[in-house]
Coordinates of C-alpha atoms in Angstrom, one line a residue:
M243 CA 76.6 52.7 114.8
D244 CA 77.5 51.1 111.5
R245 CA 75.7 52.1 108.3
L246 CA 74.0 49.3 106.2
K247 CA 75.3 49.1 102.7
M248 CA 71.8 48.4 101.2
H249 CA 72.9 46.5 98.1
S250 CA 73.6 42.9 97.3
V251 CA 77.0 41.3 98.1
N252 CA 79.9 42.1 95.8
K253 CA 80.9 38.7 94.6
V254 CA 84.2 39.9 93.2
E255 CA 85.3 41.2 96.6
E256 CA 84.3 37.9 98.2
N257 CA 86.2 35.9 95.6
I258 CA 89.3 38.0 96.0
K259 CA 89.2 37.4 99.8
K260 CA 89.0 33.7 99.3
I261 CA 91.9 33.6 96.9
V262 CA 94.0 35.8 99.2
E263 CA 93.4 33.5 102.1
L264 CA 95.2 30.8 100.1
F265 CA 97.7 32.9 98.1
P266 CA 98.4 36.2 99.9
N267 CA 101.2 37.0 97.5
A268 CA 98.7 37.2 94.6
L269 CA 97.1 40.3 96.1
T270 CA 97.9 43.5 94.2
E271 CA 96.3 46.9 93.4
D272 CA 95.2 48.3 90.1
I273 CA 93.8 51.5 88.7
R274 CA 90.1 51.3 88.0
G275 CA 89.7 54.9 86.8
Y276 CA 90.3 58.5 87.7
R277 CA 88.3 61.1 89.7
E278 CA 87.4 64.5 88.4
D279 CA 90.4 66.0 90.2
G280 CA 92.7 63.6 88.3
S281 CA 93.5 61.3 91.2
A282 CA 93.5 57.5 90.6
I283 CA 90.8 55.2 91.9
I284 CA 92.8 52.2 93.4
N285 CA 91.2 48.8 94.1
Y286 CA 92.5 45.5 95.3
A287 CA 92.9 43.0 92.6
I288 CA 94.5 39.6 91.9
D289 CA 97.9 39.3 90.1
F290 CA 96.9 36.5 87.7
D291 CA 100.4 35.8 86.6
I292 CA 101.4 35.0 90.2
L293 CA 98.3 33.0 90.7
R294 CA 98.9 31.0 87.6
Q295 CA 102.4 30.3 88.7
E296 CA 101.2 29.2 92.2
L297 CA 98.9 26.7 90.5
S298 CA 101.6 25.2 88.2
D299 CA 104.6 23.1 88.9
I300 CA 106.4 24.3 85.8
L301 CA 107.4 27.8 84.8
V302 CA 104.4 29.7 83.4
D303 CA 105.4 31.8 80.4
G304 CA 102.5 33.1 78.2
S305 CA 99.3 31.5 77.2
E306 CA 99.0 27.8 76.3
E307 CA 96.4 25.7 74.5
R308 CA 94.4 23.7 77.0
Y309 CA 91.1 22.0 77.4
Q310 CA 88.3 24.5 78.1
F311 CA 84.7 25.3 77.3
T312 CA 84.1 28.8 76.2
W313 CA 81.8 31.0 74.0
P314 CA 81.5 34.7 73.1
D315 CA 80.8 36.9 76.2
K316 CA 81.6 34.2 78.7
K317 CA 83.8 36.5 80.7
K318 CA 81.1 39.1 80.7
S319 CA 78.6 36.6 82.0
I320 CA 81.0 35.8 84.9
L321 CA 81.3 39.6 85.5
L322 CA 77.5 39.9 85.5
A323 CA 77.2 37.1 88.1
N324 CA 79.7 38.8 90.4
A325 CA 78.6 42.5 90.1
P326 CA 76.4 43.9 93.0
I327 CA 73.0 45.5 92.3
A328 CA 71.2 48.3 94.1
K329 CA 67.8 46.5 94.4
T330 CA 65.6 45.3 97.1
L331 CA 62.5 43.0 97.7
R332 CA 59.3 44.7 98.7
P333 CA 56.5 42.8 100.5
C334 CA 53.1 42.6 98.9
R335 CA 50.6 41.5 101.6
D336 CA 47.5 41.8 99.3
E337 CA 48.7 39.0 97.0
S338 CA 50.1 36.8 99.8
V339 CA 48.3 34.0 101.8
N340 CA 48.8 33.8 105.5
F341 CA 51.6 36.4 105.4
E342 CA 52.2 36.4 109.1
E343 CA 52.5 32.7 109.6
T344 CA 53.8 31.2 106.4
E345 CA 57.5 30.2 105.8
N346 CA 57.1 30.0 102.0
L347 CA 58.1 32.7 99.6
Y348 CA 57.0 33.7 96.1
I349 CA 59.3 36.3 94.5
E350 CA 58.4 38.3 91.4
G351 CA 61.4 39.5 89.4
D352 CA 64.3 38.6 87.2
N353 CA 65.8 35.5 88.7
L354 CA 69.4 36.8 88.2
E355 CA 68.6 39.8 90.4
V356 CA 66.7 37.6 92.9
L357 CA 69.6 35.2 93.2
K358 CA 71.9 38.0 94.0
L359 CA 69.6 39.5 96.6
L360 CA 69.3 36.1 98.3
Q361 CA 73.1 35.5 98.5
E362 CA 73.7 36.7 102.1
T363 CA 70.4 35.5 103.6
Y364 CA 70.2 32.0 102.1
L365 CA 73.9 31.3 101.6
G366 CA 74.4 27.5 102.1
K367 CA 70.8 27.1 103.4
V368 CA 69.0 25.5 100.4
K369 CA 68.9 21.7 100.4
M370 CA 67.5 21.3 96.9
I371 CA 67.1 23.3 93.7
Y372 CA 64.9 22.3 90.8
I373 CA 64.7 24.4 87.6
D374 CA 63.0 23.9 84.3
P375 CA 64.7 26.7 82.2
P376 CA 63.8 27.5 78.6
Y377 CA 65.0 24.6 76.4
N378 CA 66.4 26.7 73.4
T379 CA 64.3 25.0 70.8
G380 CA 64.3 28.0 68.5
N381 CA 61.0 29.4 69.8
D382 CA 61.8 29.9 73.4
F383 CA 62.6 33.2 75.1
V384 CA 65.8 33.8 77.0
Y385 CA 66.5 36.6 79.4
E386 CA 68.2 39.5 77.7
D387 CA 71.2 40.4 79.9
D388 CA 72.7 43.3 77.9
F389 CA 76.4 42.8 77.3
A390 CA 76.5 45.7 74.9
Q391 CA 76.5 48.0 77.8
N392 CA 79.3 48.3 80.3
T393 CA 78.7 47.0 83.8
E394 CA 77.8 50.3 85.4
D395 CA 75.3 51.2 82.6
Y396 CA 73.8 47.7 82.8
L397 CA 73.4 47.8 86.5
A398 CA 71.8 51.3 86.3
N399 CA 69.3 50.2 83.6
S400 CA 68.8 46.6 84.7
G401 CA 65.2 47.4 85.7
Q402 CA 64.3 48.3 82.1
F403 CA 62.1 45.9 80.2
D404 CA 60.7 45.6 76.7
E405 CA 57.4 47.1 75.5
Y406 CA 55.5 44.3 77.2
G407 CA 57.2 44.6 80.5
N408 CA 59.6 41.7 79.9
R409 CA 63.4 41.5 79.6
L410 CA 63.1 38.5 77.3
V411 CA 64.0 38.0 73.6
Q412 CA 63.0 35.1 71.3
N413 CA 66.1 33.0 70.6
T414 CA 65.4 31.8 67.0
E415 CA 67.6 29.3 65.2
S416 CA 68.4 31.9 62.6
N417 CA 70.0 34.0 65.4
G418 CA 73.8 33.9 64.9
R419 CA 74.1 33.8 68.7
F420 CA 71.7 30.9 69.1
H421 CA 73.8 28.9 71.6
T422 CA 75.7 31.9 72.9
D423 CA 72.6 33.8 74.1
W424 CA 71.3 30.7 75.9
L425 CA 74.7 30.0 77.6
N426 CA 75.1 33.6 78.7
M427 CA 71.6 33.4 80.2
I428 CA 72.0 30.2 82.2
Y429 CA 75.7 30.5 83.3
P430 CA 75.5 33.4 85.8
R431 CA 72.3 32.1 87.3
L432 CA 73.7 28.6 87.9
K433 CA 76.9 30.2 89.3
L434 CA 74.9 32.2 91.9
A435 CA 72.6 29.2 92.6
K436 CA 75.5 27.0 93.6
D437 CA 76.3 29.4 96.5
L438 CA 72.8 29.0 97.9
L439 CA 73.1 25.2 98.1
H440 CA 73.8 23.5 101.4
D441 CA 77.0 21.4 101.5
H442 CA 74.7 18.4 101.4
G443 CA 72.5 20.0 98.7
V444 CA 71.7 18.9 95.2
I445 CA 70.3 20.6 92.0
F446 CA 68.1 19.0 89.4
I447 CA 67.8 20.7 86.0
S448 CA 65.3 19.7 83.3
I449 CA 66.6 20.0 79.7
D450 CA 66.1 18.5 76.3
D451 CA 68.5 17.3 73.6
N452 CA 69.3 20.8 72.2
E453 CA 71.4 22.1 75.1
V454 CA 72.1 19.1 77.3
H455 CA 75.6 18.7 76.0
N456 CA 76.4 22.4 76.7
L457 CA 74.6 22.3 80.1
R458 CA 76.7 19.3 81.2
K459 CA 79.9 21.3 80.4
I460 CA 78.6 24.4 82.2
C461 CA 77.6 22.4 85.3
D462 CA 80.9 20.5 85.3
E463 CA 82.7 23.9 85.4
I464 CA 80.5 25.4 88.1
F465 CA 79.8 22.4 90.3
G466 CA 82.8 20.3 89.3
A467 CA 82.8 17.2 87.1
D468 CA 83.3 15.0 90.2
N469 CA 80.0 16.3 91.5
F470 CA 78.0 15.1 88.6
I471 CA 75.6 12.4 89.8
S472 CA 73.5 11.4 86.9
D473 CA 71.7 12.3 83.6
I474 CA 68.3 10.9 84.5
I475 CA 66.1 10.1 81.5
W476 CA 62.4 10.9 82.1
E477 CA 59.8 9.2 79.9
K478 CA 57.6 12.3 79.6
R479 CA 55.0 10.7 77.3
Y480 CA 54.2 7.2 76.2
G481 CA 52.7 7.9 72.8
R482 CA 54.7 8.9 69.7
S483 CA 53.9 12.1 67.8
N484 CA 53.1 11.6 64.1
D485 CA 53.7 15.3 63.5
A486 CA 57.5 14.8 64.0
K487 CA 59.5 15.0 60.9
L488 CA 62.5 12.8 61.9
M489 CA 62.1 11.5 65.4
S490 CA 59.3 11.7 68.0
S491 CA 60.7 12.7 71.4
V492 CA 59.3 10.8 74.4
M493 CA 62.0 11.7 76.9
E494 CA 63.8 14.5 78.6
H495 CA 67.0 14.8 80.5
L496 CA 67.2 15.6 84.2
L497 CA 70.7 16.5 85.2
L498 CA 71.5 15.9 88.8
Y499 CA 74.6 17.5 90.5
R500 CA 75.6 17.8 94.1
K501 CA 77.2 20.8 95.9
S502 CA 80.1 18.7 97.2
N503 CA 81.2 15.2 98.0
N504 CA 79.4 15.4 101.3
V505 CA 76.5 14.0 99.3
F506 CA 77.8 10.4 99.0
Y507 CA 74.6 8.4 99.6
L508 CA 71.2 8.7 97.8
R509 CA 68.1 6.6 98.3
E510 CA 64.5 6.6 97.1
P511 CA 61.7 5.6 99.5
R512 CA 60.1 2.2 98.8
S513 CA 56.6 2.2 97.5
E514 CA 53.8 -0.4 97.6
E515 CA 54.7 -1.3 94.1
N516 CA 58.3 -2.0 95.1
N517 CA 57.0 -4.3 98.0
K518 CA 54.4 -6.3 96.0
D519 CA 56.8 -9.2 95.5
Y520 CA 57.3 -9.7 99.3
S521 CA 55.2 -12.3 101.0
N522 CA 55.4 -14.8 103.9
P523 CA 54.3 -18.2 102.8
D524 CA 56.1 -20.0 105.6
N525 CA 54.9 -17.6 108.4
D526 CA 58.5 -16.6 109.2
P527 CA 58.4 -14.4 112.4
R528 CA 60.6 -11.8 110.6
G529 CA 57.8 -11.0 108.2
P530 CA 57.4 -10.8 104.4
W531 CA 60.4 -11.8 102.3
T532 CA 61.4 -12.4 98.7
S533 CA 64.1 -14.8 97.5
V534 CA 67.2 -14.8 95.4
S535 CA 69.3 -17.7 94.1
F536 CA 72.1 -19.1 96.2
V537 CA 73.9 -20.1 93.0
S538 CA 76.7 -17.8 91.9
Q539 CA 77.3 -16.7 88.4
R540 CA 80.9 -17.7 88.8
T541 CA 82.0 -21.2 87.7
K542 CA 83.6 -23.8 90.0
V543 CA 86.9 -23.2 88.1
E544 CA 86.7 -19.5 88.9
R545 CA 85.7 -19.9 92.6
P546 CA 86.9 -23.4 93.7
N547 CA 86.7 -22.4 97.4
L548 CA 82.9 -21.8 97.0
A549 CA 82.3 -25.2 95.4
Y550 CA 81.2 -27.7 98.0
T551 CA 78.4 -30.2 98.8
I552 CA 75.3 -29.2 100.7
T553 CA 72.4 -31.1 102.1
N554 CA 68.7 -30.4 102.0
P555 CA 67.7 -30.5 105.7
F556 CA 64.2 -31.7 104.8
T557 CA 64.9 -34.6 102.3
G558 CA 68.5 -35.4 103.4
K559 CA 69.7 -35.3 99.8
E560 CA 73.3 -34.2 99.2
F561 CA 74.2 -32.3 96.1
S562 CA 76.4 -29.7 94.5
H563 CA 75.9 -27.5 91.4
P564 CA 77.2 -29.2 88.3
T565 CA 78.9 -26.1 86.8
N566 CA 78.8 -23.1 89.2
S567 CA 79.9 -22.3 92.7
W568 CA 77.7 -21.0 95.5
K569 CA 77.5 -17.3 96.6
Y570 CA 79.1 -17.9 100.0
N571 CA 81.6 -20.2 101.6
K572 CA 80.7 -23.3 103.6
E573 CA 80.9 -21.5 107.0
K574 CA 78.5 -18.7 105.9
Y575 CA 76.2 -21.4 104.5
E576 CA 76.0 -23.2 107.8
E577 CA 75.3 -20.0 109.6
M578 CA 72.5 -19.1 107.2
L579 CA 71.1 -22.6 107.4
S580 CA 70.8 -22.5 111.2
D581 CA 69.1 -19.1 111.0
N582 CA 66.4 -20.4 108.6
R583 CA 67.7 -18.1 105.8
F584 CA 66.9 -20.6 102.9
Y585 CA 63.8 -21.4 101.0
W586 CA 63.7 -25.0 99.7
G587 CA 60.6 -24.7 97.6
R588 CA 56.9 -25.1 98.4
N589 CA 57.3 -28.8 99.0
K590 CA 60.8 -28.4 100.6
D591 CA 62.4 -30.7 98.1
Q592 CA 64.3 -28.2 96.0
D593 CA 67.9 -29.1 95.1
F594 CA 69.2 -25.5 94.9
P595 CA 68.1 -23.3 97.8
R596 CA 67.1 -19.7 97.5
I597 CA 68.2 -17.0 100.0
K598 CA 65.4 -15.2 101.9
R599 CA 65.6 -11.4 101.8
F600 CA 63.4 -9.9 104.5
L601 CA 61.6 -6.6 103.9
S602 CA 62.1 -5.7 107.5
E603 CA 65.9 -5.9 107.2
L604 CA 66.3 -3.8 104.1
S605 CA 68.3 -0.6 104.5
E606 CA 66.2 2.5 104.3
G607 CA 65.0 3.2 100.7
M608 CA 66.3 1.9 97.4
V609 CA 69.2 2.8 95.2
P610 CA 67.9 5.3 92.6
V611 CA 67.9 4.5 88.9
N612 CA 68.5 6.9 86.0
L613 CA 65.4 5.9 84.0
W614 CA 62.2 7.3 85.3
K615 CA 59.3 5.7 83.5
H616 CA 56.0 7.4 82.9
S617 CA 54.1 4.8 84.9
D618 CA 56.1 5.7 88.0
T619 CA 56.7 9.4 87.6
G620 CA 53.9 10.8 85.4
T621 CA 53.8 12.6 82.1
T622 CA 53.5 16.1 80.7
D623 CA 49.9 15.3 79.9
Q624 CA 49.3 14.6 83.6
G625 CA 50.9 17.9 84.5
T626 CA 48.6 19.7 82.0
K627 CA 45.6 18.0 83.6
E628 CA 46.7 19.0 87.1
V629 CA 46.8 22.7 86.1
S630 CA 43.6 22.5 84.0
N631 CA 41.7 21.0 87.0
L632 CA 42.7 23.8 89.2
I633 CA 42.6 27.0 87.0
G634 CA 41.2 26.0 83.6
K635 CA 42.2 24.6 80.3
N636 CA 44.9 26.0 78.0
I637 CA 46.3 28.2 80.7
F638 CA 49.9 26.9 80.8
T639 CA 51.8 24.7 78.3
Y640 CA 53.8 21.6 79.3
P641 CA 53.9 22.0 83.1
K642 CA 55.7 19.3 85.0
P643 CA 53.6 16.7 86.9
I644 CA 53.6 16.8 90.7
S645 CA 54.7 13.2 90.9
Y646 CA 57.8 14.0 88.9
I647 CA 58.9 16.8 91.2
Q648 CA 57.9 14.8 94.3
R649 CA 60.3 12.0 93.2
M650 CA 63.1 14.6 93.3
L651 CA 62.0 15.9 96.7
K652 CA 62.0 12.5 98.2
M653 CA 65.5 11.8 97.0
G654 CA 67.1 15.3 97.3
C655 CA 65.9 16.8 100.6
G656 CA 64.7 16.0 104.0
K657 CA 61.3 16.7 105.5
N658 CA 62.3 20.1 107.0
D659 CA 64.5 21.6 104.2
I660 CA 64.3 24.6 101.9
V661 CA 63.6 24.0 98.2
V662 CA 64.1 26.7 95.5
D663 CA 62.8 26.9 91.9
F664 CA 63.9 30.1 90.1
F665 CA 62.1 29.3 86.9
S666 CA 58.9 28.7 88.7
G667 CA 56.4 28.9 85.8
S668 CA 53.1 27.5 86.9
A669 CA 54.5 26.7 90.4
S670 CA 54.4 22.9 90.0
T671 CA 57.3 22.8 92.6
A672 CA 55.3 24.7 95.2
H673 CA 52.3 22.4 94.6
A674 CA 54.5 19.3 94.9
V675 CA 56.0 20.6 98.2
M676 CA 52.7 21.2 99.8
Q677 CA 51.2 17.9 98.6
L678 CA 54.2 15.9 99.9
N679 CA 54.1 17.7 103.2
A680 CA 50.4 16.8 103.5
E681 CA 51.2 13.1 102.8
D682 CA 54.3 12.6 105.0
G683 CA 53.9 15.3 107.7
G684 CA 56.9 17.2 106.5
T685 CA 57.5 21.0 106.9
R686 CA 59.5 21.6 103.7
K687 CA 59.7 25.3 102.7
Y688 CA 59.8 26.6 99.2
I689 CA 61.1 29.8 97.5
M690 CA 59.5 30.3 94.0
V691 CA 61.0 32.9 91.7
Q692 CA 59.2 34.0 88.5
L693 CA 59.7 37.0 86.1
P694 CA 56.4 39.0 85.9
E695 CA 56.3 38.1 82.2
K696 CA 53.2 39.4 80.3
I697 CA 50.9 36.8 78.8
D698 CA 50.0 36.8 75.1
E699 CA 46.9 39.0 74.7
K700 CA 45.3 36.3 72.5
S701 CA 45.7 33.5 75.0
D702 CA 43.0 31.8 77.0
A703 CA 44.8 32.8 80.2
I704 CA 44.2 36.5 79.4
K705 CA 40.5 35.7 78.9
K706 CA 40.4 34.2 82.4
G707 CA 41.9 37.4 83.9
F708 CA 45.6 36.4 84.2
I709 CA 48.0 39.2 83.1
K710 CA 51.4 37.7 83.9
I711 CA 52.9 34.3 84.2
S712 CA 53.4 35.0 87.9
D713 CA 49.7 35.6 88.3
I714 CA 49.1 32.0 87.2
G715 CA 51.7 30.6 89.6
K716 CA 50.3 32.5 92.6
E717 CA 46.7 31.5 91.8
R718 CA 47.7 27.9 91.4
I719 CA 49.3 27.8 94.8
R720 CA 46.2 29.3 96.4
R721 CA 43.8 26.8 94.8
A722 CA 46.2 23.9 95.3
G723 CA 46.4 24.6 99.0
K724 CA 42.6 24.8 99.4
K725 CA 42.2 21.5 97.4
I726 CA 44.7 19.7 99.6
L727 CA 42.9 20.8 102.8
E728 CA 39.6 19.7 101.3
E729 CA 41.0 16.2 100.6
K730 CA 43.0 16.0 103.9
P731 CA 41.2 18.1 106.5
E732 CA 43.2 16.4 109.2
V733 CA 46.3 18.4 108.3
E734 CA 44.7 21.8 108.4
D735 CA 46.4 22.9 111.6
K736 CA 49.8 21.5 110.5
L737 CA 50.1 22.3 106.8
D738 CA 51.6 25.6 105.6
I739 CA 49.6 26.5 102.4
G740 CA 50.5 30.2 102.6
F741 CA 53.2 32.2 100.9
R742 CA 54.7 35.7 101.2
V743 CA 54.8 37.6 98.0
L744 CA 57.9 39.8 97.5
K745 CA 58.7 41.9 94.5
V746 CA 62.0 43.1 93.1
D747 CA 62.3 46.9 93.0
S748 CA 64.9 49.6 93.1
T749 CA 66.6 50.2 96.4
N750 CA 64.6 52.0 99.1
M751 CA 67.4 54.6 99.3
R752 CA 67.2 58.0 97.5
D753 CA 69.8 58.8 94.8
V754 CA 71.6 61.6 96.6
Y755 CA 74.6 61.9 94.3
Y756 CA 74.7 65.4 92.9
N757 CA 77.3 67.7 91.4
P758 CA 78.4 70.5 93.9
A759 CA 76.9 73.1 91.6
E760 CA 73.5 71.5 91.8
Y761 CA 73.2 71.8 95.6
S762 CA 70.9 74.3 97.1
Q763 CA 69.4 74.9 100.6
G764 CA 66.1 73.4 99.5
L765 CA 67.8 70.3 98.1
L766 CA 69.8 69.8 101.3
S767 CA 66.5 69.7 103.3
E768 CA 65.0 67.3 100.8
I769 CA 67.9 64.8 101.0
E770 CA 68.1 65.0 104.8
D771 CA 65.8 62.0 104.7
N772 CA 67.6 59.4 102.6
I773 CA 64.6 57.1 102.1
K774 CA 62.4 57.3 99.0
P775 CA 59.0 58.9 99.9
D776 CA 56.9 56.0 98.5
R777 CA 58.5 53.4 100.7
T778 CA 56.9 52.0 103.8
P779 CA 58.5 50.9 107.1
E780 CA 57.8 47.3 106.1
D781 CA 59.7 47.9 102.8
L782 CA 62.7 49.1 104.9
L783 CA 62.4 46.1 107.2
F784 CA 62.7 43.6 104.4
Q785 CA 65.7 45.3 102.9
V786 CA 67.3 45.3 106.3
M787 CA 66.6 41.6 106.6
L788 CA 68.3 41.0 103.3
N789 CA 71.3 42.9 104.3
L790 CA 71.7 41.3 107.7
G791 CA 71.0 37.8 106.5
V792 CA 67.7 37.3 108.4
L793 CA 65.5 34.7 106.7
L794 CA 62.7 36.4 104.8
S795 CA 60.2 33.9 106.2
S796 CA 61.0 34.9 109.8
K797 CA 58.2 35.7 112.2
I798 CA 57.5 39.4 112.3
E799 CA 55.6 41.1 115.2
E800 CA 54.7 44.8 115.4
T801 CA 54.6 46.4 118.8
I802 CA 54.3 50.0 120.0
I803 CA 57.0 51.4 122.2
E804 CA 56.5 55.0 123.5
G805 CA 54.1 55.6 120.6
K806 CA 56.6 54.3 117.9
K807 CA 56.0 51.3 115.7
V808 CA 58.7 48.7 116.4
F809 CA 59.3 45.5 114.4
N810 CA 60.3 42.4 116.4
V811 CA 61.8 39.8 114.0
A812 CA 62.5 36.1 114.8
D813 CA 61.6 36.5 118.5
G814 CA 63.9 39.4 119.3
Y815 CA 66.8 38.5 116.9
L816 CA 66.2 41.8 115.1
I817 CA 64.5 44.9 116.5
A818 CA 63.9 47.7 114.0
C819 CA 62.2 51.1 114.3
F820 CA 61.9 53.5 111.3
D821 CA 59.5 56.1 112.8
D822 CA 60.5 59.8 113.2
N823 CA 61.5 61.5 116.4
V824 CA 62.8 58.4 118.2
T825 CA 63.6 59.3 121.8
S826 CA 66.1 58.0 124.3
E827 CA 63.2 56.3 126.1
V828 CA 62.4 54.2 122.9
I829 CA 66.1 53.3 122.5
T830 CA 66.3 52.3 126.1
K831 CA 63.3 49.9 125.9
V832 CA 64.7 48.4 122.7
A833 CA 68.1 47.9 124.3
K834 CA 66.5 46.2 127.3
I835 CA 65.0 43.5 124.9
Q836 CA 68.7 42.7 124.1
P837 CA 68.3 41.9 120.4
Y838 CA 71.2 40.6 118.3
Y839 CA 70.6 43.4 115.8
A840 CA 69.0 46.8 116.4
V841 CA 68.3 49.0 113.4
F842 CA 67.1 52.7 113.2
R843 CA 67.0 55.4 110.6
D844 CA 69.8 57.8 110.8
S845 CA 67.5 60.7 110.4
S846 CA 64.8 59.5 112.8
L847 CA 66.7 60.1 116.1
A848 CA 64.8 63.0 117.8
N849 CA 67.8 65.3 118.5
D850 CA 71.5 65.5 119.0
S851 CA 71.2 64.5 122.6
V852 CA 69.6 61.2 121.5
V853 CA 72.4 60.7 119.0
T854 CA 75.0 61.3 121.7
N855 CA 73.4 58.9 124.2
F856 CA 72.6 56.2 121.7
E857 CA 75.8 54.1 122.1
Q858 CA 75.9 54.6 125.8
I859 CA 72.4 53.3 126.2
F860 CA 73.2 50.1 124.4
E861 CA 76.5 49.7 126.2
T862 CA 74.6 49.9 129.5
Y863 CA 71.7 47.5 128.7
S864 CA 72.9 45.4 125.8
P865 CA 76.5 45.8 124.9
T866 CA 76.6 42.8 122.6
T867 CA 73.8 44.1 120.3
V868 CA 75.0 45.0 116.8
R869 CA 73.7 48.5 116.1
K870 CA 72.9 49.6 112.5
V871 CA 71.4 52.7 110.9
L872 CA 69.9 53.4 107.4

């Protein structure tokens, strides 16, 4: 039996393995510290002098000036992204909707910690990420990731929050670290988010003028400059603000990056508005069409091979253009003429024909544009009204409209993909996913992540009973789901309007690290069970799912085997039992199910005989099952 590590993946170790695969001679060892007995603690490391030489075709000798983007504490933010944490996600059925059936997740916690916890389970599985992070206007709050502490102290205290329960600080313009704090906040989160993206995945990031230049550089570094797709301009409002001192802002940036060059083709679906110019005045059997000129913008001098005489087949008149060439050569013209591809005017007496473009022959969708007008994509006022109509006025400021996020969804993912928003706010993304699924029959799944940030005690949201921002998000999803079913009752049996609530917490495992002088017989009996006393079997199950990379939305069934509660996850992919006094009979019946993974508590096996027989039972009935213990 292998023991589960019960903490998030160590990104440093993973990165070292990747480098060593390419440059094995760069692997070395270094001293990371000393034990109490004076012996050195040795770890694998990378010899960066060798690595630099491997990546250069000239002799590397000392540091050189080079193009780079840096800021104070950047290296520490990289370290923070890579360091593992001893945290878990605990399910909360009371706040969930359709916990058993849903494939959607709503996670409460610091998104840096959540992104780390999701690394193994959702690595490369997310098709689209959309985030709307704080814009750094001088009044926004940023996450306080404490670089004043060393890494071990930070990880030990990373669950600590301010007096209101937040780990947020106001980033005022008077702060000497105004840009630095924001960059240190966003960098490790984007670094971790990239790993979640599918190779065909994309990320959309909303931002304003204050940090768009820095965000572009960060994303170029993390995703690669070649993977930048567009800086989309969104017309967020159509009226100017007379309160502005210098310039009224009516637009926002929406940066779009791809995970890799596997994304080489993007299209937006056509709408009724896009098709309004198509008609069929000549009753062509190929259906509605529009027309474009057959005259080229090139002159006869520039394209002499495309300058020739043509004949109107209805009037018999011969003519050529006085100055310009045609778009195609004579052979192509004759082919199009015989296929009725030209429009010669209502009376068929037009000198210069127009080419018919049939709606039925258009390739799927349209080439996207980088200007999203308010008339097509909605405004912040529309987003505010959508929240107000569901949960009341003045509850949430400047939420994004559903139509805006739906436009991203239609372009950035398919009908069955996973979408993540780790600055969830009012949960506009979840609402947009459900609404779009109801409209096109899709089964997109979402993962929303939101810090349980306390709401200002003087706000209207407090008066309506909301305590945290996450409370607003969850309630919006509940009400949005009900509203969608009221408006489209025909999708009730198909649409997933539920979500599983999971909350970040300390690991389920006890802290059993004591000095030898502190041990006593009573203490030994206490730590014989290495699970914290307040944790439930379902808490343990979700930590196991995280560690083994089992989707947190997987189907979970509870069964009783020989009087013991057994969890069957994903139709037998994982079988887990955390009850006490597990007998050989229980283990035998679990083995006969032949799961991919079987997990038990180390201390729950009934006696030494069961421990001895454990491996033999599985070797007999299911030798391929991977056996793990807590």
